[in-house]
Coordinates of C-alpha atoms in Angstrom, one line a residue:
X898 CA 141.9 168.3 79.3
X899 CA 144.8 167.5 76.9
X900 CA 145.9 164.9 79.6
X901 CA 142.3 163.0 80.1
X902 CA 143.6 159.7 79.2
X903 CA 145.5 159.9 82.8
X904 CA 144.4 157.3 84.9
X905 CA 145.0 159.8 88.1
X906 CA 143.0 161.8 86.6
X907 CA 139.3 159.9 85.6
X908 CA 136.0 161.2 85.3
X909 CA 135.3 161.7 89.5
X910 CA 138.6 163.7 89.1
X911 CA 136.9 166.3 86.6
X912 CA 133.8 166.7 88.1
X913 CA 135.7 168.0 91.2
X914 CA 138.0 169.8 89.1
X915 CA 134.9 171.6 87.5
X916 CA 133.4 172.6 90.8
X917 CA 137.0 174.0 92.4
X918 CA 137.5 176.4 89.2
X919 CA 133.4 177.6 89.8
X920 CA 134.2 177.9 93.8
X921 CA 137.3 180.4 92.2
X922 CA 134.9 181.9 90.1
X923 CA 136.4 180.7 86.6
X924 CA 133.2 179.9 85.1
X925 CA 134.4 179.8 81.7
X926 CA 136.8 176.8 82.6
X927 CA 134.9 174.9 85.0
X928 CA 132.3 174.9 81.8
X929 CA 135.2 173.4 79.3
X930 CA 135.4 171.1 82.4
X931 CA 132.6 169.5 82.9
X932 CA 131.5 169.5 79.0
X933 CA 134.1 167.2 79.0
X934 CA 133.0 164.9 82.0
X935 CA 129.4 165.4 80.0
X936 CA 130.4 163.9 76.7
X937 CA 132.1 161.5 78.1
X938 CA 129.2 160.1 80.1
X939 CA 127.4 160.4 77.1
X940 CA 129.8 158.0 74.7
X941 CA 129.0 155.3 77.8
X942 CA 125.2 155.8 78.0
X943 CA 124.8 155.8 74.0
X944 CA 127.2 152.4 74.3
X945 CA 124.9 150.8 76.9
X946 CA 121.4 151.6 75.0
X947 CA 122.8 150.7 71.8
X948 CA 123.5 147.1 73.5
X949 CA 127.4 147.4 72.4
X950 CA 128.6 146.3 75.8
X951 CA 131.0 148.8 77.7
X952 CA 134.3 148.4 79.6
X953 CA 135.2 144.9 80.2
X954 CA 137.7 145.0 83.2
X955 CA 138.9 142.0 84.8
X956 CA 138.6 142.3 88.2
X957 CA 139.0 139.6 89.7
X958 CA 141.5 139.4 92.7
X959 CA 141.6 143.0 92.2
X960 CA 138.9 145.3 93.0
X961 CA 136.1 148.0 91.5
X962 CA 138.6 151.0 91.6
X963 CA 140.5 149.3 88.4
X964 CA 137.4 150.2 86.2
X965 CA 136.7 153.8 85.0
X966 CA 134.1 155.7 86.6
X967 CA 130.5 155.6 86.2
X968 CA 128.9 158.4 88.1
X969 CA 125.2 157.3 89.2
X970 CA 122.8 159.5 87.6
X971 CA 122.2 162.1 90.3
X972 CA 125.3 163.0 89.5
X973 CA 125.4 163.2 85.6
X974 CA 122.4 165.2 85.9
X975 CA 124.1 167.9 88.3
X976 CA 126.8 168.2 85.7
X977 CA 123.5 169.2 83.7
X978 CA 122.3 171.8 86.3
X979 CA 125.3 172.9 87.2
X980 CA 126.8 174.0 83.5
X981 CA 122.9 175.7 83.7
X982 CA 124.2 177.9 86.7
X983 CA 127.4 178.5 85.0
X984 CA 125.6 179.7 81.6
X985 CA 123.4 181.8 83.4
X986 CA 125.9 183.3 85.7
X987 CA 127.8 184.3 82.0
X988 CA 124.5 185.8 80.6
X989 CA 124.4 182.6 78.5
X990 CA 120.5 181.8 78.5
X991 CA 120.2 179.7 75.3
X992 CA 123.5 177.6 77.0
X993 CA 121.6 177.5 79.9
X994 CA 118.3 176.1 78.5
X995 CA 119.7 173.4 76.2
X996 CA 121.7 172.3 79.5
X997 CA 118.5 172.2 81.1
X998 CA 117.1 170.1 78.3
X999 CA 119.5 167.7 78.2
X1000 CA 119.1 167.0 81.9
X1001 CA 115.5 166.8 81.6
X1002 CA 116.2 164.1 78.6
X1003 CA 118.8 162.0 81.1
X1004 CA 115.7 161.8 83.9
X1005 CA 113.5 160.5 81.0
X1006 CA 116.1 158.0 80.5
X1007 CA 117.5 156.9 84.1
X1008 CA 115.6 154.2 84.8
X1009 CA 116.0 152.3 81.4
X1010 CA 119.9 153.2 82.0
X1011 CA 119.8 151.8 85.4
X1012 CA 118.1 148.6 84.4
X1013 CA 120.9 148.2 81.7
X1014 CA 123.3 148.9 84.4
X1015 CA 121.9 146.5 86.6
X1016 CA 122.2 144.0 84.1
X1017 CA 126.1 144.3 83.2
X1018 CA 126.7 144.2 87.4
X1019 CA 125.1 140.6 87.2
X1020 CA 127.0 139.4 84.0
X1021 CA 130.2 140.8 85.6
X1022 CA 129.5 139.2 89.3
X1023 CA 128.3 135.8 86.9
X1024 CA 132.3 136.3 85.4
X1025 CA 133.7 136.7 88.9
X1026 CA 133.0 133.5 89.8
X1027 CA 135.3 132.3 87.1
X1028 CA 133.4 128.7 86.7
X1029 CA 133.0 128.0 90.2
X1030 CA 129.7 126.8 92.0
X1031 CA 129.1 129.9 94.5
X1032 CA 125.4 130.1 96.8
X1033 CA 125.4 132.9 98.9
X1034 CA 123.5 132.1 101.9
X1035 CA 121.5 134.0 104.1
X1036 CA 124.1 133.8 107.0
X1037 CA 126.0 135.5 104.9
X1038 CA 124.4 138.5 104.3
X1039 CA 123.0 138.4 107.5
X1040 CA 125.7 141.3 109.3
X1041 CA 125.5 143.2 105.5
X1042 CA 121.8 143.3 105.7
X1043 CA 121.4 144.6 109.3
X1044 CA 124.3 147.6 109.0
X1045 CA 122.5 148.7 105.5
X1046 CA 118.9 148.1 107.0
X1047 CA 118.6 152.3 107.7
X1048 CA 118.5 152.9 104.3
X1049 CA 115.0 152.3 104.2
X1050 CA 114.6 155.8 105.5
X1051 CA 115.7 157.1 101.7
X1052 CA 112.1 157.4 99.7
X1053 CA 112.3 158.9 96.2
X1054 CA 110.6 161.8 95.2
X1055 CA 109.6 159.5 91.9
X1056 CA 112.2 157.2 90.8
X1057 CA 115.1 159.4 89.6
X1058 CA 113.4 162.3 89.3
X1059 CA 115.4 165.4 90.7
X1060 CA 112.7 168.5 91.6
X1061 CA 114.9 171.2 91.0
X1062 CA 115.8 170.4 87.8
X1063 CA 111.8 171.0 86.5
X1064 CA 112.0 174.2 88.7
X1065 CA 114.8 175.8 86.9
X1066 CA 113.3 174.8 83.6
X1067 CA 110.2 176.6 84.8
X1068 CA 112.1 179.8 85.8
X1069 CA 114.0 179.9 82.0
X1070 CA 110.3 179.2 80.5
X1071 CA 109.2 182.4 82.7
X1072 CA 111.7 184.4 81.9
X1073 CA 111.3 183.7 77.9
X1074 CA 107.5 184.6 78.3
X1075 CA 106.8 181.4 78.0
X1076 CA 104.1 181.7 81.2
X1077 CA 101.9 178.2 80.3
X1078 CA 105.4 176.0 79.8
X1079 CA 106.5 177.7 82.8
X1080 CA 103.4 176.5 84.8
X1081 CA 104.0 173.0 83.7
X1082 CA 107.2 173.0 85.1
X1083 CA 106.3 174.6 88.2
X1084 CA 103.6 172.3 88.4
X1085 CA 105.6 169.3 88.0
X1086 CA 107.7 170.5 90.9
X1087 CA 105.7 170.6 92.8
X1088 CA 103.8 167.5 92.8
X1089 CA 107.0 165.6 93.1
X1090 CA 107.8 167.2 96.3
X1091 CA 104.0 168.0 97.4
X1092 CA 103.8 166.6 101.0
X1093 CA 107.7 166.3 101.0
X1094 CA 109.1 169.1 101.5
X1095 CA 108.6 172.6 102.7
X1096 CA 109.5 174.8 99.7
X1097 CA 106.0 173.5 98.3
X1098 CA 104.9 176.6 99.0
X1099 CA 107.2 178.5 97.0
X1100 CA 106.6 176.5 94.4
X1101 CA 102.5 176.9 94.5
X1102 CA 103.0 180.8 94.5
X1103 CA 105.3 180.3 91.7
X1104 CA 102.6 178.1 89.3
X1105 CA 100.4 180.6 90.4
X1106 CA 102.8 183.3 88.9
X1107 CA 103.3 181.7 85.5
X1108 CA 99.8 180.9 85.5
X1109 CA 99.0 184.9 86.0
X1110 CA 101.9 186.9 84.9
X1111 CA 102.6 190.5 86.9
X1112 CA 103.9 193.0 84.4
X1113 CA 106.1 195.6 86.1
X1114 CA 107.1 193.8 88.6
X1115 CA 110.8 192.2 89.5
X1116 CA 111.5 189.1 91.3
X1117 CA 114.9 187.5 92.5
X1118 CA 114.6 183.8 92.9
X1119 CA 117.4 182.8 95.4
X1120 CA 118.8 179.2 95.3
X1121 CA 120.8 178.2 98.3
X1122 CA 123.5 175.3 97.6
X1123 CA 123.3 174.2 101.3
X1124 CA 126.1 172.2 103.4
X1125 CA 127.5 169.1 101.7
X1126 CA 126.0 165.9 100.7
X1127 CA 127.6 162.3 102.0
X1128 CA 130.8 161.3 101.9
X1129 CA 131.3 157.6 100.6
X1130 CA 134.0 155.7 102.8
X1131 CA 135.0 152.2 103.3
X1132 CA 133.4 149.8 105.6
X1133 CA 134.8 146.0 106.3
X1134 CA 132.9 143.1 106.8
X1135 CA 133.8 139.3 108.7
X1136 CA 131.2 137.7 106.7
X1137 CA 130.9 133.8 106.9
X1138 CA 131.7 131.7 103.5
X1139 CA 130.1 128.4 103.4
X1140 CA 132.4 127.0 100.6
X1141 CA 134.5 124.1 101.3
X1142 CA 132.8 120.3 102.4
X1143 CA 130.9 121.6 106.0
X1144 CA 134.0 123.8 106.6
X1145 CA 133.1 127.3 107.6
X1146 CA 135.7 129.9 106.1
X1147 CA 135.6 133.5 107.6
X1148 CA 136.7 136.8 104.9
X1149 CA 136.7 140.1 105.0
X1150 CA 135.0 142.3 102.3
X1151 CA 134.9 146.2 101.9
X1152 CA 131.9 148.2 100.4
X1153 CA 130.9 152.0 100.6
X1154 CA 129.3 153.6 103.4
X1155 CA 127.2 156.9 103.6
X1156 CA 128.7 159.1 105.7
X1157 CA 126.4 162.5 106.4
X1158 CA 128.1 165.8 106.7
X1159 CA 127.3 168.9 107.7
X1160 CA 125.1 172.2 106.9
X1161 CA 126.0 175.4 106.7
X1162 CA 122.8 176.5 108.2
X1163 CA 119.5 175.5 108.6
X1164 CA 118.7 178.4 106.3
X1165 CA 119.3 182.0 105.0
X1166 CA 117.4 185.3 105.2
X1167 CA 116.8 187.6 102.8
X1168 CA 115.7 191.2 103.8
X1169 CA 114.3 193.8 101.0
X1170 CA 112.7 196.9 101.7
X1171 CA 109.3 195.2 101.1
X1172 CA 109.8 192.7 104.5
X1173 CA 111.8 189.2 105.4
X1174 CA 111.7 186.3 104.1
X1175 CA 113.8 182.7 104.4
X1176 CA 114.9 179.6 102.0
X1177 CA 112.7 176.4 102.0
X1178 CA 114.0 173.2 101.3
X1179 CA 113.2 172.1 97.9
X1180 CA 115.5 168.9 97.3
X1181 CA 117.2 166.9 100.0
X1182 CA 120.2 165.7 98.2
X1183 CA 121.0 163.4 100.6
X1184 CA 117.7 161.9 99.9
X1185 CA 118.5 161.2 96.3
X1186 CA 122.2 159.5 96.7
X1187 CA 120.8 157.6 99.6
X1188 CA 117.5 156.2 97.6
X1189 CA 119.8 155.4 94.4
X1190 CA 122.7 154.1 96.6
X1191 CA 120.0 151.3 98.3
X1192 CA 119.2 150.5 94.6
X1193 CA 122.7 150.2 93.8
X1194 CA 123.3 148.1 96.5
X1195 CA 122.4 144.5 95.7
X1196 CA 124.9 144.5 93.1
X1197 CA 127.5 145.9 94.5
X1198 CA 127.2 143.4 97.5
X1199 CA 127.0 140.3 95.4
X1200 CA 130.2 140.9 93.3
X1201 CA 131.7 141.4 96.4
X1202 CA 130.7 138.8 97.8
X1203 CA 131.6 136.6 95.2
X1204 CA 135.2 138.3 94.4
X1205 CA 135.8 137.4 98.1
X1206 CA 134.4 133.9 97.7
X1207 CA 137.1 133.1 94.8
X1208 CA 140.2 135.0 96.6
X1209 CA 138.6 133.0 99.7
X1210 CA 138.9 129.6 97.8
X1211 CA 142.5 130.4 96.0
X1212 CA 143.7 130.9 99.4
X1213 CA 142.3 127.9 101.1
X1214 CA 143.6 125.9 98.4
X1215 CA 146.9 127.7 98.2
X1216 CA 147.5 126.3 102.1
X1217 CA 145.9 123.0 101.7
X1218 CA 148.2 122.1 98.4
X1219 CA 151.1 124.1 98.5
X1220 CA 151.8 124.6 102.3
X1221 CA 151.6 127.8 105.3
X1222 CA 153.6 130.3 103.0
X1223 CA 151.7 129.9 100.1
X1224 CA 148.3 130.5 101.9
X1225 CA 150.3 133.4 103.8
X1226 CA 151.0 135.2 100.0
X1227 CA 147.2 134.5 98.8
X1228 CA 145.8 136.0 102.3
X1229 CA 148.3 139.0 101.8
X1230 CA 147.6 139.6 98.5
X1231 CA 143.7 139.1 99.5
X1232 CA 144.0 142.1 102.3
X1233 CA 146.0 144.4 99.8
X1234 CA 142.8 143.7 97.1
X1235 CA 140.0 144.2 98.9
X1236 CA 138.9 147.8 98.7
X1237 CA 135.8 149.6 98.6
X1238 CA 135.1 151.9 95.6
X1239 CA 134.1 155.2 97.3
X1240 CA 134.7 157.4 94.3
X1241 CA 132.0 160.3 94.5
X1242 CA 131.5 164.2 93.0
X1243 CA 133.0 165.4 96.9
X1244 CA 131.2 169.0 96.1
X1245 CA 127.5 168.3 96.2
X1246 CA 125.3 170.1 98.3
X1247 CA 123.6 168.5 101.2
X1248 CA 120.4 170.3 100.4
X1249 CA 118.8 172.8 97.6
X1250 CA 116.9 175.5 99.4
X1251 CA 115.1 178.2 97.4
X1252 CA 112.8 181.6 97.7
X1253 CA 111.6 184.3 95.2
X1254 CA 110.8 188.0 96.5
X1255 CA 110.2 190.5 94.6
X1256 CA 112.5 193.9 94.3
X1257 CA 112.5 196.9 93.5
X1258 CA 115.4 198.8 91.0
X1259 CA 118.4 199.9 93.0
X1260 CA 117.2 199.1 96.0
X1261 CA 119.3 196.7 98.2
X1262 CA 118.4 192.7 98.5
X1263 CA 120.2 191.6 101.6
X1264 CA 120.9 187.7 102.0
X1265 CA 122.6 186.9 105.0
X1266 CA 123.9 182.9 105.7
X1267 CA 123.6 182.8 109.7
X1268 CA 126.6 183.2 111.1
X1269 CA 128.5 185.7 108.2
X1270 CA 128.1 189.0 107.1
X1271 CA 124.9 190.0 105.1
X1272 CA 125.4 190.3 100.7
X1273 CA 123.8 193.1 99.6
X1274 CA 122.7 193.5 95.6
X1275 CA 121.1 195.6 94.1
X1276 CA 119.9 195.7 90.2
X1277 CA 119.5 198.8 87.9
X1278 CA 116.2 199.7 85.5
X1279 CA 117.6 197.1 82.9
X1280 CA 116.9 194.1 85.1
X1281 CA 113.8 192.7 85.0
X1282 CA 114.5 189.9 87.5
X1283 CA 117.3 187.6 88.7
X1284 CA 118.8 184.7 90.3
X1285 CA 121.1 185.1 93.5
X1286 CA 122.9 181.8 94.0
X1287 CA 124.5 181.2 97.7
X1288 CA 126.9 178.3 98.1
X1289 CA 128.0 177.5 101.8
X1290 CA 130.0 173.9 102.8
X1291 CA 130.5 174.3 106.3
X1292 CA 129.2 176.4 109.1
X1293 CA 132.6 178.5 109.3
X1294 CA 133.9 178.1 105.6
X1295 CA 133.3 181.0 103.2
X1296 CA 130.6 181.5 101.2
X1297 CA 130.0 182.0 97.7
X1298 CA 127.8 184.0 95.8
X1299 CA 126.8 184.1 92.4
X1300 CA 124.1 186.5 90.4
X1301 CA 122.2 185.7 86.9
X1302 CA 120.1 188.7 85.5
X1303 CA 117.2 189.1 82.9
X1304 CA 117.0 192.0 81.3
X1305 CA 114.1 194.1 79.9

């Protein structure tokens, strides 16, 4: 953290540098971590409500990967949920619930962010064309448009909303006794993913539980952190430039591509003395980078294609005044430039599964990821209930387990 001003070592780097010290199980430092990443996503949003203007990076004949990191706001508000799972996993509930708050307070905020957001993308790609009289024709997006045409398939769940985060929040209000908050949350959950996804039936039986309390009784909720989410990668373009008199002038541009990974399974069991029972889908992560990528989109493609457009033009006018070997440097400096910004959080899960059942003191709670050997826990008379947390990448990596209690 003392070396944060390191530019090998900007904001993507620390949110992956949070998640490797959880995966060692150094909670404690993979919360310093990403408190960090936190408050420093924080200085930029307060800068871009307050209207002060942020980083002002010149990038033309250069690329996005000069500029410092802005992670889209799926993924400031996992750094949200996930310092939640780190507070609870170190018996830290009032950690847990202000974490929780703030994410709650960044989804009530994304889309006035991402409008701002928009906005400086279309000043910047306005500054990229440095004076210059640009129209970007329909031929020209034409091979753009058809390669990005499948993310139509991406459909939020409501605009930015994540449904996990309101399910968590709903868990902390239950645990706190706090059974009509709890029901709102549960509710909310669940009419974002009503009709969406199959772990809205766990979340009905849960909204029924806040809304009628069992005394006595224990419960595990068990959240599985499923597979991991797409991996951005470069993809080149030919497009056509219509720029010069009638001339036609071919370039090449580079933007991020969605690449899906894998699962680790399609889903885990769960075995108590009381019967079996499995994980539901709850949030398909994918879903969400997919749905804010396609928003995201427009803007990135139009810089790009107007950053091209200029190192297009310096080129052509490089040959046509100056001779072969100046157009030869421009063109070589033009291939060396033009690179995609994939920059991501690598360690997101593909999917959020979850299930409650209900236990009963010392006896075991076996969770078994298909394909590995069965966890067994079991909780003592001070546990009232609990949240098992099961974190799998691929279907042969290890797999990670993590435990939250509430006591009596």
């Amino acid at each position: 953290l003392k070396n944060a001003k390191k530019p090998e070592e900007s904001l993507e780097w620390y949110l992956d540098a949070g998640s490797i010290a959880r995966y060692a199980y150094d909670l404690d430092t993979s919360f310093k971590i990403w408190d960090f990443a936190d408050r420093q996503i924080n200085i930029y949003e307060q800068k871009l409500l307050a209207e002060k203007g942020v980083e002002k990076a010149a990038a033309l004949l250069v690329n996005e990967l000069i500029k410092d990191y802005r992670p889209p706001i799926y993924e400031r508000v996992f750094v949200n949920v996930f310092q939640t799972l780190n507070a609870l996993s170190m018996s830290d509930h009032s950690t847990a619930n202000v974490e929780l708050n703030r994410a709650i307070d960044r989804l009530k905020y994304a889309e006035n962010i991402f409008k701002k957001e928009i906005e400086e993308a279309q000043k910047e790609a306005e500054k990229e064309k440095k004076g210059k009289t640009i129209n970007i024709s329909k031929k020209t997006l034409e091979p753009i448009e058809k390669a990005y045409s499948n993310l139509d398939r991406f459909k939020a769940y409501s605009k930015f909303e994540n449904p996990f985060v309101y399910y968590l929040k709903g868990i902390l209000y239950y645990e706190r006794g706090e059974y009509a908050n709890a029901a709102d949350m549960f509710k909310t959950a669940y009419g974002l993913v009503k009709d969406k996804e199959p772990a809205q039936k766990v979340l009905a039986k849960d909204w029924e539980l806040a809304n009628s309390p069992s005394d006595g009784k224990h419960y595990a909720w068990v959240i599985y952190l499923n597979g991991l989410s797409f991996e951005k990668v470069e993809k080149r373009f030919d497009i056509p430039l219509f720029l010069v008199t009638s001339k036609v002038l071919y370039t090449g541009i580079a933007l991020p591509w969605l690449k899906e990974r894998p699962k680790t399974s399609d889903s885990l069991l769960i075995q108590t003395p009381q019967g079996a029972y499995k994980t539901y889908r709850l949030v398909n992560v994918d879903n969400l980078i997919g749905w804010e990528f396609k928003q995201r989109l427009p803007s990135i493609v139009t810089k790009e294609i107007m950053r091209a457009a200029v190192k297009t033009l310096l080129q052509y006018e490089a040959n046509r005044r100056m001779g072969f070997v100046a157009g030869l440097a421009t063109s070589a400096l033009q291939k060396v430039t033009t690179k995609a910004d994939t920059r991501q959080w690598y360690w997101l899960p593909k999917e959020i599964q979850v299930a409650r059942v209900e236990f009963q003191p010392n006896q075991p709670i076996r969770v078994t990821v298909p394909g590995h050997p069965a966890k067994e826990f079991k909780f003592d008379n001070k546990v009232k209930d609990a949240i098992i947390v099961v974190r799998g990448f691929k279907p042969n990596d290890e797999v990670w387990y993590y435990v939250a209690t509430f006591e009596e």
